[in-house]
Every structure is written in structure tokens, then in C-alpha cells.
PDB file of C-alpha atoms in Angstrom:
ATOM      1  CA  UNK A   1      64.244  98.292  91.323  1.00  0.00           C
ATOM      2  CA  UNK A   2      65.662 100.942  93.657  1.00  0.00           C
ATOM      3  CA  UNK A   3      64.336  99.488  96.884  1.00  0.00           C
ATOM      4  CA  UNK A   4      61.740 101.057  99.154  1.00  0.00           C
ATOM      5  CA  UNK A   5      61.364 104.774  98.537  1.00  0.00           C
ATOM      6  CA  UNK A   6      59.863 107.237 101.011  1.00  0.00           C
ATOM      7  CA  UNK A   7      58.974 110.855 100.401  1.00  0.00           C
ATOM      8  CA  UNK A   8      59.554 113.381 101.682  1.00  0.00           C
ATOM      9  CA  UNK A   9      62.725 112.627 103.672  1.00  0.00           C
ATOM     10  CA  UNK A  10      62.045 115.490 106.060  1.00  0.00           C
ATOM     11  CA  UNK A  11      58.892 117.435 106.884  1.00  0.00           C
ATOM     12  CA  UNK A  12      58.535 120.372 109.246  1.00  0.00           C
ATOM     13  CA  UNK A  13      54.977 121.432 109.919  1.00  0.00           C
ATOM     14  CA  UNK A  14      53.090 123.657 112.298  1.00  0.00           C
ATOM     15  CA  UNK A  15      50.897 122.111 114.939  1.00  0.00           C
ATOM     16  CA  UNK A  16      47.390 121.593 113.634  1.00  0.00           C
ATOM     17  CA  UNK A  17      48.372 121.141 109.998  1.00  0.00           C
ATOM     18  CA  UNK A  18      47.786 117.961 108.013  1.00  0.00           C
ATOM     19  CA  UNK A  19      50.683 116.023 106.513  1.00  0.00           C
ATOM     20  CA  UNK A  20      50.889 113.124 104.081  1.00  0.00           C
ATOM     21  CA  UNK A  21      53.785 110.770 103.510  1.00  0.00           C
ATOM     22  CA  UNK A  22      54.293 108.389 100.622  1.00  0.00           C
ATOM     23  CA  UNK A  23      55.944 104.984 100.448  1.00  0.00           C
ATOM     24  CA  UNK A  24      56.799 103.149  97.225  1.00  0.00           C
ATOM     25  CA  UNK A  25      57.627  99.521  98.014  1.00  0.00           C
ATOM     26  CA  UNK A  26      59.625  97.040  95.981  1.00  0.00           C
ATOM     27  CA  UNK A  27      57.318  96.291  93.069  1.00  0.00           C
ATOM     28  CA  UNK A  28      56.967  92.525  93.627  1.00  0.00           C
ATOM     29  CA  UNK A  29      56.261  92.926  97.357  1.00  0.00           C
ATOM     30  CA  UNK A  30      52.589  92.569  98.220  1.00  0.00           C
ATOM     31  CA  UNK A  31      53.041  93.398 101.915  1.00  0.00           C
ATOM     32  CA  UNK A  32      53.686  96.923 103.154  1.00  0.00           C
ATOM     33  CA  UNK A  33      54.229  98.064 106.737  1.00  0.00           C
ATOM     34  CA  UNK A  34      54.339 101.417 108.506  1.00  0.00           C
ATOM     35  CA  UNK A  35      56.311 101.938 111.712  1.00  0.00           C
ATOM     36  CA  UNK A  36      56.973 104.977 113.892  1.00  0.00           C
ATOM     37  CA  UNK A  37      60.246 105.590 115.723  1.00  0.00           C
ATOM     38  CA  UNK A  38      60.756 108.253 118.366  1.00  0.00           C
ATOM     39  CA  UNK A  39      64.176 109.422 119.512  1.00  0.00           C
ATOM     40  CA  UNK A  40      66.161 106.753 121.335  1.00  0.00           C
ATOM     41  CA  UNK A  41      63.510 104.075 120.868  1.00  0.00           C
ATOM     42  CA  UNK A  42      63.002 101.154 118.550  1.00  0.00           C
ATOM     43  CA  UNK A  43      60.352 101.414 115.851  1.00  0.00           C
ATOM     44  CA  UNK A  44      56.735 100.646 116.775  1.00  0.00           C
ATOM     45  CA  UNK A  45      54.214  99.020 114.495  1.00  0.00           C
ATOM     46  CA  UNK A  46      51.449 101.226 113.077  1.00  0.00           C
ATOM     47  CA  UNK A  47      49.725  99.248 110.324  1.00  0.00           C
ATOM     48  CA  UNK A  48      50.208  96.791 107.485  1.00  0.00           C
ATOM     49  CA  UNK A  49      48.716  96.005 104.116  1.00  0.00           C
ATOM     50  CA  UNK A  50      48.549  92.898 102.024  1.00  0.00           C
ATOM     51  CA  UNK A  51      47.939  94.195  98.522  1.00  0.00           C
ATOM     52  CA  UNK A  52      45.294  96.912  98.972  1.00  0.00           C
ATOM     53  CA  UNK A  53      43.760  95.425 102.125  1.00  0.00           C
ATOM     54  CA  UNK A  54      44.698  96.973 105.470  1.00  0.00           C
ATOM     55  CA  UNK A  55      44.924  93.855 107.635  1.00  0.00           C
ATOM     56  CA  UNK A  56      46.058  95.208 110.988  1.00  0.00           C
ATOM     57  CA  UNK A  57      46.160  98.564 112.763  1.00  0.00           C
ATOM     58  CA  UNK A  58      47.894  99.395 116.021  1.00  0.00           C
ATOM     59  CA  UNK A  59      46.191 101.216 118.859  1.00  0.00           C
ATOM     60  CA  UNK A  60      48.878 103.852 118.217  1.00  0.00           C
ATOM     61  CA  UNK A  61      47.030 104.719 115.019  1.00  0.00           C
ATOM     62  CA  UNK A  62      44.569 107.206 116.462  1.00  0.00           C
ATOM     63  CA  UNK A  63      41.618 108.684 114.589  1.00  0.00           C
ATOM     64  CA  UNK A  64      43.920 111.401 113.272  1.00  0.00           C
ATOM     65  CA  UNK A  65      45.982 108.841 111.366  1.00  0.00           C
ATOM     66  CA  UNK A  66      44.900 107.146 108.177  1.00  0.00           C
ATOM     67  CA  UNK A  67      46.781 104.925 105.772  1.00  0.00           C
ATOM     68  CA  UNK A  68      45.840 103.771 102.311  1.00  0.00           C
ATOM     69  CA  UNK A  69      47.228 101.560  99.610  1.00  0.00           C
ATOM     70  CA  UNK A  70      44.657 102.098  96.885  1.00  0.00           C
ATOM     71  CA  UNK A  71      46.034  99.938  94.084  1.00  0.00           C
ATOM     72  CA  UNK A  72      48.185  97.608  96.106  1.00  0.00           C
ATOM     73  CA  UNK A  73      51.336  99.454  95.089  1.00  0.00           C
ATOM     74  CA  UNK A  74      52.345 102.707  96.829  1.00  0.00           C
ATOM     75  CA  UNK A  75      50.924 103.687 100.190  1.00  0.00           C
ATOM     76  CA  UNK A  76      50.191 106.988 101.885  1.00  0.00           C
ATOM     77  CA  UNK A  77      50.084 107.801 105.586  1.00  0.00           C
ATOM     78  CA  UNK A  78      48.173 110.936 106.528  1.00  0.00           C
ATOM     79  CA  UNK A  79      48.209 112.658 109.901  1.00  0.00           C
ATOM     80  CA  UNK A  80      45.482 115.212 110.482  1.00  0.00           C
ATOM     81  CA  UNK A  81      45.699 118.060 112.999  1.00  0.00           C
ATOM     82  CA  UNK A  82      49.309 117.257 113.856  1.00  0.00           C
ATOM     83  CA  UNK A  83      50.473 117.470 117.470  1.00  0.00           C
ATOM     84  CA  UNK A  84      53.992 117.868 118.840  1.00  0.00           C
ATOM     85  CA  UNK A  85      53.866 114.269 120.014  1.00  0.00           C
ATOM     86  CA  UNK A  86      53.616 113.170 116.391  1.00  0.00           C
ATOM     87  CA  UNK A  87      57.239 114.249 115.837  1.00  0.00           C
ATOM     88  CA  UNK A  88      59.046 111.047 114.918  1.00  0.00           C
ATOM     89  CA  UNK A  89      60.635 109.072 112.119  1.00  0.00           C
ATOM     90  CA  UNK A  90      58.005 107.270 110.040  1.00  0.00           C
ATOM     91  CA  UNK A  91      59.418 104.130 108.471  1.00  0.00           C
ATOM     92  CA  UNK A  92      57.983 102.026 105.685  1.00  0.00           C
ATOM     93  CA  UNK A  93      58.974  98.442 104.905  1.00  0.00           C
ATOM     94  CA  UNK A  94      57.862  95.906 102.341  1.00  0.00           C
ATOM     95  CA  UNK A  95      58.125  92.149 101.908  1.00  0.00           C
ATOM     96  CA  UNK A  96      56.908  89.192  99.866  1.00  0.00           C
ATOM     97  CA  UNK A  97      55.968  87.554 103.179  1.00  0.00           C
ATOM     98  CA  UNK A  98      57.462  87.685 106.656  1.00  0.00           C
ATOM     99  CA  UNK A  99      59.475  84.500 106.108  1.00  0.00           C
ATOM    100  CA  UNK A 100      61.415  86.244 103.312  1.00  0.00           C
ATOM    101  CA  UNK A 101      62.453  89.206 105.422  1.00  0.00           C
ATOM    102  CA  UNK A 102      61.836  92.892 105.007  1.00  0.00           C
ATOM    103  CA  UNK A 103      63.269  95.828 103.071  1.00  0.00           C
ATOM    104  CA  UNK A 104      63.081  99.210 104.774  1.00  0.00           C
ATOM    105  CA  UNK A 105      62.906 102.693 103.351  1.00  0.00           C
ATOM    106  CA  UNK A 106      65.031 105.571 104.627  1.00  0.00           C
ATOM    107  CA  UNK A 107      62.118 107.021 106.542  1.00  0.00           C
ATOM    108  CA  UNK A 108      60.366 110.380 106.727  1.00  0.00           C
ATOM    109  CA  UNK A 109      61.389 112.526 109.680  1.00  0.00           C
ATOM    110  CA  UNK A 110      58.464 114.653 110.871  1.00  0.00           C
ATOM    111  CA  UNK A 111      58.980 117.662 113.117  1.00  0.00           C
ATOM    112  CA  UNK A 112      55.882 119.398 114.443  1.00  0.00           C
ATOM    113  CA  UNK A 113      56.583 122.912 115.735  1.00  0.00           C
TER     114      UNK A 113
ATOM    115  CA  UNK B   1      53.089  90.476 126.752  1.00  0.00           C
ATOM    116  CA  UNK B   2      55.302  90.198 123.671  1.00  0.00           C
ATOM    117  CA  UNK B   3      58.539  91.994 124.503  1.00  0.00           C
ATOM    118  CA  UNK B   4      62.063  92.291 123.147  1.00  0.00           C
ATOM    119  CA  UNK B   5      64.957  93.445 125.311  1.00  0.00           C
ATOM    120  CA  UNK B   6      68.455  94.367 124.188  1.00  0.00           C
ATOM    121  CA  UNK B   7      71.669  94.937 126.059  1.00  0.00           C
ATOM    122  CA  UNK B   8      73.727  96.973 126.370  1.00  0.00           C
ATOM    123  CA  UNK B   9      71.949 100.195 125.370  1.00  0.00           C
ATOM    124  CA  UNK B  10      75.271 101.837 124.554  1.00  0.00           C
ATOM    125  CA  UNK B  11      78.632 100.284 123.787  1.00  0.00           C
ATOM    126  CA  UNK B  12      81.933 102.008 123.102  1.00  0.00           C
ATOM    127  CA  UNK B  13      84.950  99.944 122.083  1.00  0.00           C
ATOM    128  CA  UNK B  14      88.373 100.317 120.533  1.00  0.00           C
ATOM    129  CA  UNK B  15      88.938  99.398 116.920  1.00  0.00           C
ATOM    130  CA  UNK B  16      89.718  95.706 116.605  1.00  0.00           C
ATOM    131  CA  UNK B  17      87.761  94.578 119.651  1.00  0.00           C
ATOM    132  CA  UNK B  18      85.268  91.700 119.564  1.00  0.00           C
ATOM    133  CA  UNK B  19      81.735  93.027 120.057  1.00  0.00           C
ATOM    134  CA  UNK B  20      78.709  91.214 121.458  1.00  0.00           C
ATOM    135  CA  UNK B  21      75.156  92.580 121.552  1.00  0.00           C
ATOM    136  CA  UNK B  22      72.430  90.575 123.246  1.00  0.00           C
ATOM    137  CA  UNK B  23      68.710  90.210 122.647  1.00  0.00           C
ATOM    138  CA  UNK B  24      66.124  88.326 124.656  1.00  0.00           C
ATOM    139  CA  UNK B  25      62.425  87.908 124.014  1.00  0.00           C
ATOM    140  CA  UNK B  26      59.453  86.921 126.076  1.00  0.00           C
ATOM    141  CA  UNK B  27      57.588  84.189 124.184  1.00  0.00           C
ATOM    142  CA  UNK B  28      58.000  81.900 121.179  1.00  0.00           C
ATOM    143  CA  UNK B  29      58.855  83.478 117.858  1.00  0.00           C
ATOM    144  CA  UNK B  30      58.769  82.539 114.193  1.00  0.00           C
ATOM    145  CA  UNK B  31      61.859  84.592 113.296  1.00  0.00           C
ATOM    146  CA  UNK B  32      64.400  87.004 114.751  1.00  0.00           C
ATOM    147  CA  UNK B  33      66.039  89.809 112.801  1.00  0.00           C
ATOM    148  CA  UNK B  34      69.189  91.824 113.371  1.00  0.00           C
ATOM    149  CA  UNK B  35      69.068  95.262 111.771  1.00  0.00           C
ATOM    150  CA  UNK B  36      71.527  98.126 111.423  1.00  0.00           C
ATOM    151  CA  UNK B  37      70.477 101.774 111.520  1.00  0.00           C
ATOM    152  CA  UNK B  38      72.833 104.595 110.601  1.00  0.00           C
ATOM    153  CA  UNK B  39      72.338 108.288 111.432  1.00  0.00           C
ATOM    154  CA  UNK B  40      69.672 109.596 109.067  1.00  0.00           C
ATOM    155  CA  UNK B  41      67.404 106.681 109.858  1.00  0.00           C
ATOM    156  CA  UNK B  42      67.651 104.100 107.106  1.00  0.00           C
ATOM    157  CA  UNK B  43      67.481 100.500 108.328  1.00  0.00           C
ATOM    158  CA  UNK B  44      69.408  97.650 106.722  1.00  0.00           C
ATOM    159  CA  UNK B  45      68.597  94.028 107.391  1.00  0.00           C
ATOM    160  CA  UNK B  46      71.682  92.071 108.523  1.00  0.00           C
ATOM    161  CA  UNK B  47      70.299  88.658 109.440  1.00  0.00           C
ATOM    162  CA  UNK B  48      67.055  86.735 109.741  1.00  0.00           C
ATOM    163  CA  UNK B  49      67.247  83.679 112.021  1.00  0.00           C
ATOM    164  CA  UNK B  50      64.885  81.015 113.212  1.00  0.00           C
ATOM    165  CA  UNK B  51      67.555  78.646 114.569  1.00  0.00           C
ATOM    166  CA  UNK B  52      71.302  78.115 114.819  1.00  0.00           C
ATOM    167  CA  UNK B  53      73.902  80.520 113.548  1.00  0.00           C
ATOM    168  CA  UNK B  54      74.584  82.688 110.516  1.00  0.00           C
ATOM    169  CA  UNK B  55      77.765  84.449 109.411  1.00  0.00           C
ATOM    170  CA  UNK B  56      78.331  87.250 106.941  1.00  0.00           C
ATOM    171  CA  UNK B  57      81.804  88.688 106.744  1.00  0.00           C
ATOM    172  CA  UNK B  58      82.797  89.871 110.215  1.00  0.00           C
ATOM    173  CA  UNK B  59      79.257  89.570 111.559  1.00  0.00           C
ATOM    174  CA  UNK B  60      77.913  86.467 113.278  1.00  0.00           C
ATOM    175  CA  UNK B  61      74.403  85.989 114.640  1.00  0.00           C
ATOM    176  CA  UNK B  62      73.314  83.148 116.891  1.00  0.00           C
ATOM    177  CA  UNK B  63      70.009  82.172 118.407  1.00  0.00           C
ATOM    178  CA  UNK B  64      69.071  79.812 121.240  1.00  0.00           C
ATOM    179  CA  UNK B  65      65.376  79.031 120.911  1.00  0.00           C
ATOM    180  CA  UNK B  66      65.109  77.244 124.280  1.00  0.00           C
ATOM    181  CA  UNK B  67      66.619  80.185 126.145  1.00  0.00           C
ATOM    182  CA  UNK B  68      64.807  82.800 123.984  1.00  0.00           C
ATOM    183  CA  UNK B  69      68.071  84.599 123.396  1.00  0.00           C
ATOM    184  CA  UNK B  70      70.123  85.807 120.455  1.00  0.00           C
ATOM    185  CA  UNK B  71      73.519  87.444 120.113  1.00  0.00           C
ATOM    186  CA  UNK B  72      75.116  89.538 117.396  1.00  0.00           C
ATOM    187  CA  UNK B  73      78.910  89.419 117.283  1.00  0.00           C
ATOM    188  CA  UNK B  74      81.266  91.652 115.342  1.00  0.00           C
ATOM    189  CA  UNK B  75      84.847  90.469 114.956  1.00  0.00           C
ATOM    190  CA  UNK B  76      87.761  92.868 114.339  1.00  0.00           C
ATOM    191  CA  UNK B  77      85.487  95.891 114.831  1.00  0.00           C
ATOM    192  CA  UNK B  78      86.066  98.990 112.709  1.00  0.00           C
ATOM    193  CA  UNK B  79      84.883 102.598 113.051  1.00  0.00           C
ATOM    194  CA  UNK B  80      82.553 102.074 110.068  1.00  0.00           C
ATOM    195  CA  UNK B  81      80.664  99.530 112.227  1.00  0.00           C
ATOM    196  CA  UNK B  82      79.470 102.441 114.391  1.00  0.00           C
ATOM    197  CA  UNK B  83      75.680 102.446 114.170  1.00  0.00           C
ATOM    198  CA  UNK B  84      72.581 101.450 116.096  1.00  0.00           C
ATOM    199  CA  UNK B  85      71.954  97.710 116.026  1.00  0.00           C
ATOM    200  CA  UNK B  86      68.358  96.633 116.537  1.00  0.00           C
ATOM    201  CA  UNK B  87      66.907  93.232 117.321  1.00  0.00           C
ATOM    202  CA  UNK B  88      63.378  92.603 116.063  1.00  0.00           C
ATOM    203  CA  UNK B  89      61.144  89.530 116.157  1.00  0.00           C
ATOM    204  CA  UNK B  90      58.052  88.065 114.559  1.00  0.00           C
ATOM    205  CA  UNK B  91      55.846  86.736 117.351  1.00  0.00           C
ATOM    206  CA  UNK B  92      54.206  84.344 114.923  1.00  0.00           C
ATOM    207  CA  UNK B  93      52.662  87.117 112.866  1.00  0.00           C
ATOM    208  CA  UNK B  94      53.514  89.517 110.051  1.00  0.00           C
ATOM    209  CA  UNK B  95      54.612  92.549 112.026  1.00  0.00           C
ATOM    210  CA  UNK B  96      57.953  93.111 113.721  1.00  0.00           C
ATOM    211  CA  UNK B  97      58.354  93.908 117.408  1.00  0.00           C
ATOM    212  CA  UNK B  98      61.573  95.814 117.986  1.00  0.00           C
ATOM    213  CA  UNK B  99      64.036  96.180 120.812  1.00  0.00           C
ATOM    214  CA  UNK B 100      65.203  99.668 121.735  1.00  0.00           C
ATOM    215  CA  UNK B 101      68.535  99.231 119.971  1.00  0.00           C
ATOM    216  CA  UNK B 102      72.212  99.254 120.951  1.00  0.00           C
ATOM    217  CA  UNK B 103      74.252 102.303 120.003  1.00  0.00           C
ATOM    218  CA  UNK B 104      77.725 101.073 119.068  1.00  0.00           C
ATOM    219  CA  UNK B 105      80.680 103.442 118.778  1.00  0.00           C
ATOM    220  CA  UNK B 106      84.052 102.130 117.614  1.00  0.00           C
ATOM    221  CA  UNK B 107      86.966 104.419 118.396  1.00  0.00           C
ATOM    222  CA  UNK B 108      89.971 104.355 116.033  1.00  0.00           C
TER     223      UNK B 108
END
């Protein structure tokens, strides 16, 4: 297993366009988390899945954001009608359960121009 | 409000110096994590603590549950230790709440 994989690593998009990011967790991990990190700040929680069920969503996840994990394996995070304020690093992590710790991906850096 | 605070925000030291980074949190936790983030963004988990002290190589992490405080120490610091170190906690739930990070620069 190669760890948590995120694609793409970098994405530059024009304001108003839609973007989709993918996260492939460690295969045995049933929990998957999305975080957003802006420059100079710590990551902030967006949402998490246990298997295919989305169990918690942050208020940061506006109507323009949607996340899915259709078969309980990989997950996608879509941002519709991107805004400049969406520019950030989007991080994915997975775990067996919180008491076993987390493995993070390398992130997708989004720049909205 | 569930909060995590780190200090200092930035730390520059000479190679070989003993480094301490501090983390405090507002309410009871189920676990505290120390993470390392290099330029480019990837995050590596260094330690997960719920009590006491852990050591891995030149890194030592301690936690005082009563005082709601944790420290990360680096002995014999080296330029390759330069990174952002982030404290994160589980406030009794699945998600992590992060501090803002400490940017450490070790000068040869």
C-alpha cells in the first residue's frame, strides 16, 4: 500500500469554474477526512466519512462544496463556481479509527485566479 | 470553544540547539498529535499521546493532562529538522482540531 494518495497535486482554475479532487485512502482504513489549509494557518476540518456514510460536515462546507465516497473506498471533493477565497491546500487523511492515528496525503493545492 | 494554541509561531535556532515547541488546549481531549509538515504540504504524524511521554530518536513529546499542555522537544537539532510542526487534538471525537503551527528553521 502506498499510503494516502491525492490527485491532482496542483490545480489552477479560473474563478467560476468547477473543480474536483480525488483521495485514495489506505485500503484497510474505513474512515476518511477532508481538511482545508490556508497560508500560514493550521488545517481546518471540512468533513469525514465512515465507509460510504458522510457522518459530519463543517459549516465551512458551503453549498458549493460536496464530498462523496460512493463505495467506501476513494473519495471526491467537488467545488462548484470556485471563488478566490477557495484557494488553499486541500488535505485528505484516513484512519482505522481515531485511536489508531491518521495517515495524511500530500494534499491538492488549489489556486483560483 | 474547543481551541488549540501553539507557541512560538516561528523559531530560528543554530544547529545542535535543544528545541521546545509548546501546545495548550482549552478542554479535555482524548488524544493529542504532533505532526510535521514540509514545504509542499505533506503531513507526517510524529506522535500520538494521551498521557505521559514518548520518544523517537531525537524527538520527545510530553503531555500534562491536568495542565492541558504538551511540549515537543528536539535534541541536537539539525537543518533537516526545519519544517512546520503542528499540534492537533481530538476533543473526544473523530476529527482533529489543529493549532496554527510552529515554523522551525535550523541554521547550520
